Amino acid sequence: METNSRPVVVKRMPERVNARSAREFWNDVQPFVTADRPQLVFDLSPVIQLDAAGVDMLLRCMAEVHKRDGDLKLAAPSEPAWVVLELTRTERLFEIYETAADAVRSFSGFLPQGMRQQLLHKRPPTSAAA
Amino acid sequence: MSMPNSCALVLVNTEPSFRYDPLPLSGPAALYDVAGRSPLLRVVERLQRCGIPRVTAVIAAERSFFPRKNVLPPGFDCRSALDDTFWQVAEDTFVELTRSGADLVVLIRLGAYAEVEFEKMAEAHLERQCPVTQALCADQALEIFCIAASGKDDAASLFRSRFQKCRSECPAFIHTGYMNPLADARDLRQLGIDILTLKTETRPSGKEIRPGVWVVPGVGIDPSARVIAPAFIGTSARIGAGAVVTRCTVIEHGAYVDCGTVVENSTVLPSAYVGAGLDLAHSVVGMGRIANLRRNTTVEVADRNLIAHFPMRGARRLMRMMTEFLSALSAKLGRVPKPETPAPPALEPAPPVPDVLNVTPETPAGDNKDAEMAGVRTDGDQ
């Protein structure tokens, strides 16, 4: 998908983000992260387990992207992902959207309604058994 | 009216439920410590204060959930049962109690935690001269019964229907006091809040070292940690440097909150570890899980750097038992006041609670010694 004439790359995160899978994911996204002014969206909807290593990888991606004047946004975090992001105080460092489409659109305009869940701490409508 | 020869039978199990529960607990809620003591022990103490000295409990749960022998009050007998045979064991125990000479048996299933006035309930039961009386709270039937020794058949029908129906009609005793359904982690958390904010008649264990801050001897609180009232910190718990414990937080025995972590409006269950630099809010943490009450979800955390469970074993357990023994001994010798203080009158105004408290090692010398014995240290010990 393209906005502002620059591509937005959407990556789905693995179900279990532990030290090993975080390293693999980093290897996957590194070319995009190190591109010029990257625009990235990580889809966290499949995540059922997020470790400190996964959070560390997210922060590393964010730091690299910001170094290159780009942006990294998160989309549709699952309940386990939300809980760990809040626990590690990292949820406040990212723009987080309800869907990946909202996150992509947000690169070309401000979308407050797409961030409703983050702002209101509302449960996502799709949440089933955790 | 004098209390007849009475005894109590308390049943604790987890009834299978087909309802989806987003905040499940690993065992019966009545066996989890809340501000130092489990609801089961709080009910037993209440029964004994109400003139029912003999209390027997039948528990169907993992052995690790059972109350420790050194905290069992005298006159309290604790029996275990398997899930399959629970109701049969309960009925047999009831028959045994009536054969041992009890005229009246107070039968309770925890279940809900209710601060029932058992003397009044027994009086009402005797006045009505009926075999069974059941407690009701706001039109909700509680699993609390008074049964005359002669009402064995009624009791049998109760046990066989799992408290769903009784052979004869049960007149109601209306309970207007405190009640908590204790159905899930949210209720467990609410009970902790209610105990700390003195909405219940039962009080937190330990000593109130500052208005609204209860600490059991043997804790290790770093001098740079902040404990803001109301809060409870249990035996052998450790609070690391720069940590903040605030807004009705309950840290149970053997729990460890690592450096820089903020724990707000949460319950940290026994032997739970909360990693460094975290922000824990509106949650119940323990057994490697977080029940987030705001998100209404329970999440298993596999990363032991974030959340872990360290059950006490071997030397650590021995240390803790020694700590508890020394605390009890010093209380008996009069060096430290007994942890259990009588509840203040309901209308007495609460003492002013300061906003922020810096808990430094101002505890009596005996307490510091206890902390050393428990294998915990504060910065002052370095």
XYZ file of C-alpha atoms in Angstrom:
512
model
C 0.000 0.000 0.000
C 1.285 3.472 -0.767
C 0.667 6.769 0.957
C 2.496 10.047 0.436
C 4.215 8.384 -2.538
C 6.232 6.245 -0.143
C 5.344 2.607 0.505
C 3.992 1.434 3.853
C 5.204 -2.018 4.749
C 2.862 -4.149 6.869
C 4.405 -7.141 8.664
C 2.486 -9.721 10.644
C 4.263 -10.726 13.811
C 4.575 -14.415 14.711
C 2.303 -16.072 17.263
C 5.058 -16.518 19.815
C 7.577 -13.724 20.043
C 10.391 -15.108 22.177
C 14.140 -14.549 21.876
C 14.512 -16.868 18.891
C 11.503 -15.758 16.880
C 12.273 -12.125 17.674
C 15.721 -12.578 16.130
C 14.193 -14.226 13.058
C 11.627 -11.467 12.751
C 14.354 -8.844 13.051
C 16.280 -10.520 10.232
C 13.079 -10.425 8.155
C 12.322 -6.764 8.689
C 15.861 -5.420 8.789
C 15.914 -4.474 5.057
C 12.724 -2.441 5.527
C 13.824 -0.895 8.814
C 17.138 0.240 7.358
C 15.595 1.710 4.205
C 15.412 5.473 3.728
C 12.534 7.052 5.732
C 10.776 3.734 6.300
C 7.029 3.561 7.020
C 6.252 0.356 8.876
C 3.211 -1.252 10.466
C 3.537 -4.339 12.652
C 0.330 -6.348 12.894
C 0.190 -7.860 16.390
C -3.154 -9.618 16.013
C -1.693 -13.172 15.819
C 0.478 -12.738 18.916
C -0.392 -15.076 21.775
C 2.888 -14.789 23.620
C 5.149 -11.766 23.807
C 8.367 -11.920 25.808
C 10.753 -9.240 26.984
C 12.933 -10.159 23.977
C 9.996 -9.333 21.682
C 9.448 -5.983 23.361
C 13.178 -5.308 23.085
C 13.038 -6.090 19.357
C 10.099 -3.682 18.905
C 12.045 -0.934 20.648
C 15.103 -1.682 18.549
C 13.035 -1.437 15.365
C 11.538 1.832 16.556
C 14.960 3.283 17.350
C 16.351 2.274 13.934
C 13.303 3.648 12.107
C 13.474 6.957 13.958
C 17.162 7.251 13.152
C 16.179 7.215 9.489
C 13.352 9.718 9.924
C 10.711 7.050 9.453
C 7.887 5.750 11.667
C 6.767 2.420 13.081
C 3.163 1.880 14.146
C 1.458 -1.082 15.735
C -1.892 -2.510 14.692
C -4.541 -4.704 16.293
C -2.615 -6.007 19.278
C -4.122 -9.140 20.774
C -4.989 -9.167 24.493
C -1.766 -10.945 25.509
C 0.243 -8.417 23.502
C -1.641 -5.502 25.083
C -1.071 -6.815 28.584
C 2.682 -7.206 28.048
C 3.006 -3.840 26.288
C 1.274 -2.176 29.230
C 3.274 -4.150 31.754
C 6.548 -3.054 30.186
C 5.337 0.550 29.754
C 6.019 0.404 26.013
C 2.459 0.908 24.795
C 2.874 4.667 25.286
C 5.866 4.765 22.936
C 3.948 3.607 19.878
C 0.956 4.760 17.906
C -1.404 1.797 18.138
C -4.396 1.325 15.804
C -7.350 -1.007 15.868
C -6.622 -2.404 12.404
C -3.671 -2.578 10.055
C -5.674 -0.598 7.466
C -6.184 2.222 9.967
C -2.484 2.196 10.778
C -1.595 2.442 7.085
C -4.086 5.267 6.485
C -2.703 7.141 9.481
C 0.523 7.817 7.548
C -1.403 10.175 5.286
C -3.734 11.760 7.861
C -4.590 11.848 11.545
C -7.049 9.054 12.463
C -8.200 9.490 16.060
C -11.055 6.991 15.634
C -8.551 4.303 14.670
C -6.825 4.738 18.029
C -10.024 4.498 20.045
C -9.095 1.279 21.766
C -5.792 2.682 22.930
C -7.361 5.899 24.184
C -10.363 4.378 25.927
C -8.740 1.122 27.066
C -11.682 -0.568 25.408
C -11.753 -4.279 24.781
C -11.462 -5.165 21.088
C -14.713 -6.550 19.691
C -12.927 -9.604 18.321
C -11.466 -10.699 21.657
C -12.267 -14.303 22.381
C -10.758 -16.539 25.014
C -7.298 -15.312 25.891
C -30.352 -17.011 74.541
C -27.241 -19.116 75.085
C -25.508 -20.771 72.153
C -26.260 -24.510 72.102
C -23.509 -27.098 71.774
C -22.594 -26.268 68.226
C -19.884 -26.829 65.693
C -19.236 -25.762 62.122
C -18.490 -27.567 58.893
C -16.848 -25.511 56.161
C -16.669 -26.919 52.645
C -14.198 -25.657 50.060
C -14.142 -26.894 46.486
C -14.432 -25.644 42.940
C -17.755 -26.487 41.365
C -17.495 -27.141 37.627
C -18.972 -24.262 35.670
C -20.030 -24.130 32.039
C -19.975 -20.340 32.053
C -16.950 -18.738 30.354
C -14.843 -17.072 32.997
C -12.274 -14.611 31.624
C -10.534 -14.286 35.001
C -10.245 -17.845 36.313
C -8.254 -18.817 39.395
C -6.134 -21.952 39.659
C -7.813 -23.120 42.848
C -10.728 -22.240 45.133
C -10.685 -18.488 45.854
C -11.302 -19.162 49.547
C -7.809 -20.663 49.849
C -5.894 -17.705 48.389
C -4.322 -15.384 50.925
C -5.918 -11.943 50.941
C -4.055 -9.363 53.018
C -2.221 -12.077 54.923
C -4.907 -14.703 55.552
C -7.212 -16.726 53.386
C -10.992 -16.170 53.493
C -11.224 -19.708 54.907
C -9.128 -18.818 57.967
C -11.001 -15.520 58.335
C -14.320 -17.412 58.411
C -12.936 -19.936 60.929
C -11.787 -17.114 63.210
C -15.164 -15.431 62.911
C -16.981 -18.661 63.794
C -14.783 -19.116 66.848
C -15.346 -15.499 67.933
C -19.095 -16.149 67.628
C -18.867 -18.987 70.146
C -18.421 -21.947 67.793
C -15.054 -23.326 68.882
C -15.024 -26.551 66.865
C -14.669 -26.032 63.130
C -13.970 -28.744 60.580
C -13.119 -28.003 56.965
C -13.369 -30.402 54.034
C -11.232 -29.192 51.145
C -10.991 -30.467 47.598
C -7.953 -28.749 46.118
C -4.288 -29.243 45.391
C -2.227 -29.760 48.540
C -0.263 -26.544 47.882
C -3.447 -24.528 48.435
C -4.062 -25.942 51.916
C -3.481 -23.590 54.849
C -0.115 -24.120 56.536
C -0.292 -26.143 59.746
C 1.461 -23.471 61.800
C -1.302 -20.928 61.090
C -4.236 -23.208 61.890
C -6.133 -21.939 64.941
C -6.754 -24.418 67.793
C -10.018 -26.304 67.404
C -9.800 -26.219 63.618
C -9.559 -29.525 61.803
C -8.699 -29.580 58.122
C -9.513 -32.638 55.956
C -8.817 -33.246 52.309
C -11.111 -34.867 49.772
C -10.969 -35.684 46.102
C -13.258 -33.864 43.695
C -15.213 -37.061 42.946
C -15.873 -37.946 46.573
C -16.117 -34.400 47.954
C -19.839 -34.370 48.695
C -19.791 -37.872 50.148
C -16.895 -36.953 52.481
C -18.773 -33.760 53.439
C -21.902 -35.757 54.338
C -19.902 -38.308 56.316
C -18.164 -35.524 58.230
C -21.527 -33.934 59.010
C -22.839 -37.228 60.394
C -19.655 -37.633 62.433
C -20.104 -34.153 63.924
C -23.706 -34.798 64.928
C -22.699 -38.137 66.501
C -20.009 -36.382 68.530
C -22.725 -34.518 70.425
C -23.306 -31.278 68.501
C -26.885 -29.987 68.741
C -26.432 -27.521 65.933
C -24.143 -27.522 62.909
C -23.344 -24.366 60.952
C -22.721 -25.536 57.406
C -20.885 -23.211 55.024
C -19.577 -23.623 51.501
C -16.919 -21.119 50.400
C -18.146 -19.929 47.962
C -18.992 -16.439 48.871
C -17.244 -14.727 51.760
C -19.909 -13.273 54.038
C -19.479 -11.744 57.472
C -22.596 -13.350 58.904
C -23.515 -12.834 62.545
C -23.565 -16.510 63.369
C -24.880 -16.026 66.922
C -27.948 -14.187 65.620
C -28.422 -16.755 62.891
C -28.294 -19.582 65.465
C -30.735 -17.706 67.706
C -33.165 -17.178 64.835
C -32.824 -20.846 63.908
C -33.597 -22.008 67.459
C -36.569 -19.644 67.805
C -38.160 -20.982 64.618
C -37.627 -24.608 65.692
C -37.152 -25.709 62.106
C -34.565 -28.251 60.936
C -32.701 -25.940 58.509
C -32.214 -22.166 58.202
C -30.458 -20.609 55.207
C -28.737 -17.208 55.002
C -29.852 -14.760 52.319
C -28.122 -11.573 51.221
C -29.971 -9.096 48.988
C -32.310 -11.852 47.708
C -29.334 -14.022 46.867
C -29.176 -17.365 48.653
C -25.866 -17.925 50.395
C -24.534 -21.419 50.926
C -24.674 -20.930 54.684
C -27.027 -23.095 56.730
C -27.868 -23.779 60.360
C -28.895 -27.400 60.716
C -30.263 -29.013 63.860
C -28.699 -32.350 64.758
C -32.148 -33.900 64.383
C -32.375 -32.726 60.772
C -30.092 -35.403 59.340
C -32.443 -36.244 56.493
C -32.689 -32.593 55.488
C -28.909 -32.372 55.597
C -28.609 -35.493 53.475
C -30.932 -34.002 50.845
C -28.811 -30.848 50.830
C -25.542 -32.731 50.357
C -26.960 -35.029 47.677
C -28.343 -32.136 45.665
C -25.093 -30.155 46.128
C -26.982 -27.480 48.059
C -29.519 -27.036 45.255
C -32.546 -28.145 47.268
C -33.568 -29.179 50.746
C -36.204 -31.771 51.721
C -38.095 -29.341 53.923
C -38.571 -25.613 53.541
C -35.631 -23.484 54.735
C -36.649 -20.269 56.443
C -34.325 -17.383 55.573
C -31.967 -15.496 57.815
C -31.382 -12.098 56.213
C -27.732 -11.088 56.192
C -27.178 -7.353 55.772
C -23.446 -7.200 56.378
C -20.469 -7.578 54.071
C -20.574 -10.165 51.278
C -18.190 -10.920 48.415
C -19.064 -13.677 45.911
C -15.382 -14.692 45.518
C -16.090 -16.145 42.108
C -12.998 -15.027 40.220
C -9.844 -12.905 40.317
C -11.858 -9.672 40.238
C -13.676 -10.642 43.439
C -10.409 -11.669 45.081
C -8.982 -8.262 44.231
C -12.135 -6.532 45.515
C -11.866 -8.385 48.819
C -8.291 -7.104 49.189
C -9.470 -3.548 48.530
C -12.363 -3.881 50.971
C -10.105 -5.251 53.712
C -7.573 -2.449 53.234
C -10.231 0.263 53.143
C -11.814 -1.211 56.302
C -15.138 -1.995 54.653
C -14.986 -5.437 56.199
C -14.913 -6.345 59.869
C -11.875 -8.511 59.286
C -8.562 -6.669 59.188
C -5.258 -7.158 57.385
C -2.709 -9.355 59.141
C 0.405 -7.853 60.649
C 1.131 -4.496 62.109
C -0.044 -1.102 60.898
C 3.343 0.617 60.726
C 1.806 3.799 59.277
C -1.846 4.713 58.927
C -3.120 2.442 56.192
C 0.119 0.475 55.684
C 0.124 -3.043 57.106
C 3.345 -4.988 57.184
C 3.959 -8.461 58.542
C 7.310 -8.906 60.348
C 9.955 -10.396 58.107
C 9.475 -8.254 54.997
C 12.372 -6.688 53.133
C 11.532 -3.227 51.856
C 14.331 -1.251 50.259
C 14.627 2.224 51.816
C 14.273 3.812 48.387
C 10.995 1.987 47.727
C 7.761 3.870 48.334
C 4.744 2.288 49.907
C 1.670 4.481 49.628
C -1.367 3.807 51.824
C -3.467 1.791 51.773
C -1.220 -1.205 51.202
C -0.363 -4.594 52.655
C 2.946 -6.415 52.485
C 3.085 -10.010 53.695
C 5.724 -12.164 55.394
C 9.033 -12.569 53.570
C 7.889 -10.340 50.718
C 10.564 -8.180 49.142
C 10.205 -4.779 47.554
C 13.215 -3.763 45.476
C 14.953 -0.402 45.157
C 12.893 2.375 43.637
C 9.737 0.278 43.467
C 6.401 1.923 44.183
C 3.496 0.096 45.814
C 0.329 2.144 45.661
C -3.488 2.295 45.564
C -4.746 -0.594 47.659
C -2.043 -2.956 46.519
C -1.692 -6.258 48.319
C 1.680 -8.032 48.206
C 1.280 -11.493 49.709
C 3.881 -13.608 51.494
C 7.054 -14.555 49.688
C 6.307 -12.287 46.718
C 9.084 -10.218 45.193
C 8.601 -6.891 43.409
C 11.855 -6.108 41.633
C 13.619 -2.744 41.293
C 11.812 0.222 39.789
C 8.509 -1.538 39.265
C 5.268 0.314 39.957
C 2.481 -1.842 41.393
C -0.816 0.003 41.384
C -4.218 -1.293 42.463
C -3.045 -4.893 42.151
C -2.697 -8.106 44.077
C 0.586 -9.998 43.919
C -0.159 -13.563 45.020
C 2.156 -15.595 47.284
C 5.592 -16.481 45.915
C 5.062 -14.459 42.737
C 7.913 -12.535 41.147
C 7.266 -9.256 39.303
C 10.268 -8.268 37.175
C 12.250 -5.041 37.225
C 11.046 -1.794 35.664
C 7.488 -2.912 35.014
C 4.173 -1.119 35.374
C 1.620 -3.435 36.930
C -1.849 -1.956 37.287
C -5.381 -3.272 37.919
C -4.197 -6.864 37.953
C -3.922 -10.031 39.963
C -0.535 -11.683 39.423
C 0.561 -15.147 40.417
C 1.312 -18.693 39.213
C 2.941 -17.189 36.118
C -0.265 -15.463 35.026
C -1.675 -11.961 34.949
C -5.396 -11.402 35.296
C -5.851 -7.884 33.942
C -9.107 -6.580 35.399
C -9.383 -3.552 33.138
C -9.031 -5.658 30.012
C -11.015 -8.522 31.556
C -8.517 -11.097 30.410
C -5.989 -13.555 31.811
C -2.630 -13.980 30.127
C -0.009 -16.658 30.734
C 3.439 -15.076 30.808
C 6.174 -17.491 29.821
C 9.016 -14.995 30.216
C 10.372 -15.386 33.746
C 12.038 -11.967 33.505
C 8.565 -10.436 33.597
C 6.435 -12.660 35.808
C 7.422 -15.856 37.578
C 6.337 -18.125 40.404
C 8.810 -19.319 43.016
C 7.110 -21.661 45.461
C 8.950 -21.852 48.756
C 10.895 -25.028 49.183
C 13.620 -26.368 51.394
C 15.782 -23.795 53.127
C 13.604 -20.840 52.159
C 10.546 -22.493 53.653
C 12.467 -23.369 56.813
C 13.625 -19.740 57.114
C 10.088 -18.540 56.791
C 8.781 -20.938 59.413
C 11.521 -19.742 61.763
C 10.537 -16.140 61.075
C 6.913 -16.871 61.874
C 7.881 -18.796 65.002
C 10.077 -15.934 66.218
C 7.335 -13.371 65.513
C 4.803 -15.452 67.435
C 7.271 -15.923 70.287
C 8.084 -12.220 70.529
C 4.345 -11.425 70.451
C 3.771 -13.839 73.345
C 6.626 -12.336 75.314
C 5.053 -8.920 74.824
C 7.831 -7.392 72.761
C 5.599 -6.824 69.761
C 1.854 -6.321 69.985
C -0.238 -9.169 68.655
C -0.985 -8.755 64.959
C -4.691 -9.315 65.468
C -6.166 -6.163 66.947
C -9.884 -5.826 67.586
C -11.792 -3.946 64.916
C -12.435 -0.266 65.718
C -16.065 0.818 66.043
C -17.682 1.387 62.658
C -18.478 5.045 63.338
C -15.062 5.977 64.607
C -13.400 8.343 62.130
C -10.456 6.806 60.318
C -7.049 8.293 61.101
C -5.712 10.734 58.505
C -3.807 8.879 55.825
C -0.728 10.568 54.434
C -0.436 10.622 50.676
C 3.047 9.210 50.380
C 4.978 7.074 52.777
C 8.593 6.201 52.643
C 8.887 2.955 54.480
C 12.348 2.962 55.977
C 13.630 0.390 58.446
C 11.913 2.040 61.388
C 10.398 -1.237 62.438
C 11.303 -2.498 65.906
C 14.580 -4.263 66.395
C 12.794 -7.583 66.511
C 11.360 -7.019 63.079
C 14.759 -6.312 61.560
C 16.012 -9.474 63.139
C 13.094 -11.299 61.611
C 13.988 -9.844 58.228
C 17.523 -11.127 58.601
C 16.208 -14.520 59.594
C 13.985 -14.622 56.542
C 16.997 -14.240 54.320
C 15.904 -10.843 53.067
C 17.818 -7.659 53.426
C 17.201 -3.982 53.155
C 19.738 -1.421 52.014
C 20.318 -0.579 55.618
C 21.788 -4.033 56.129
C 24.470 -3.601 53.544
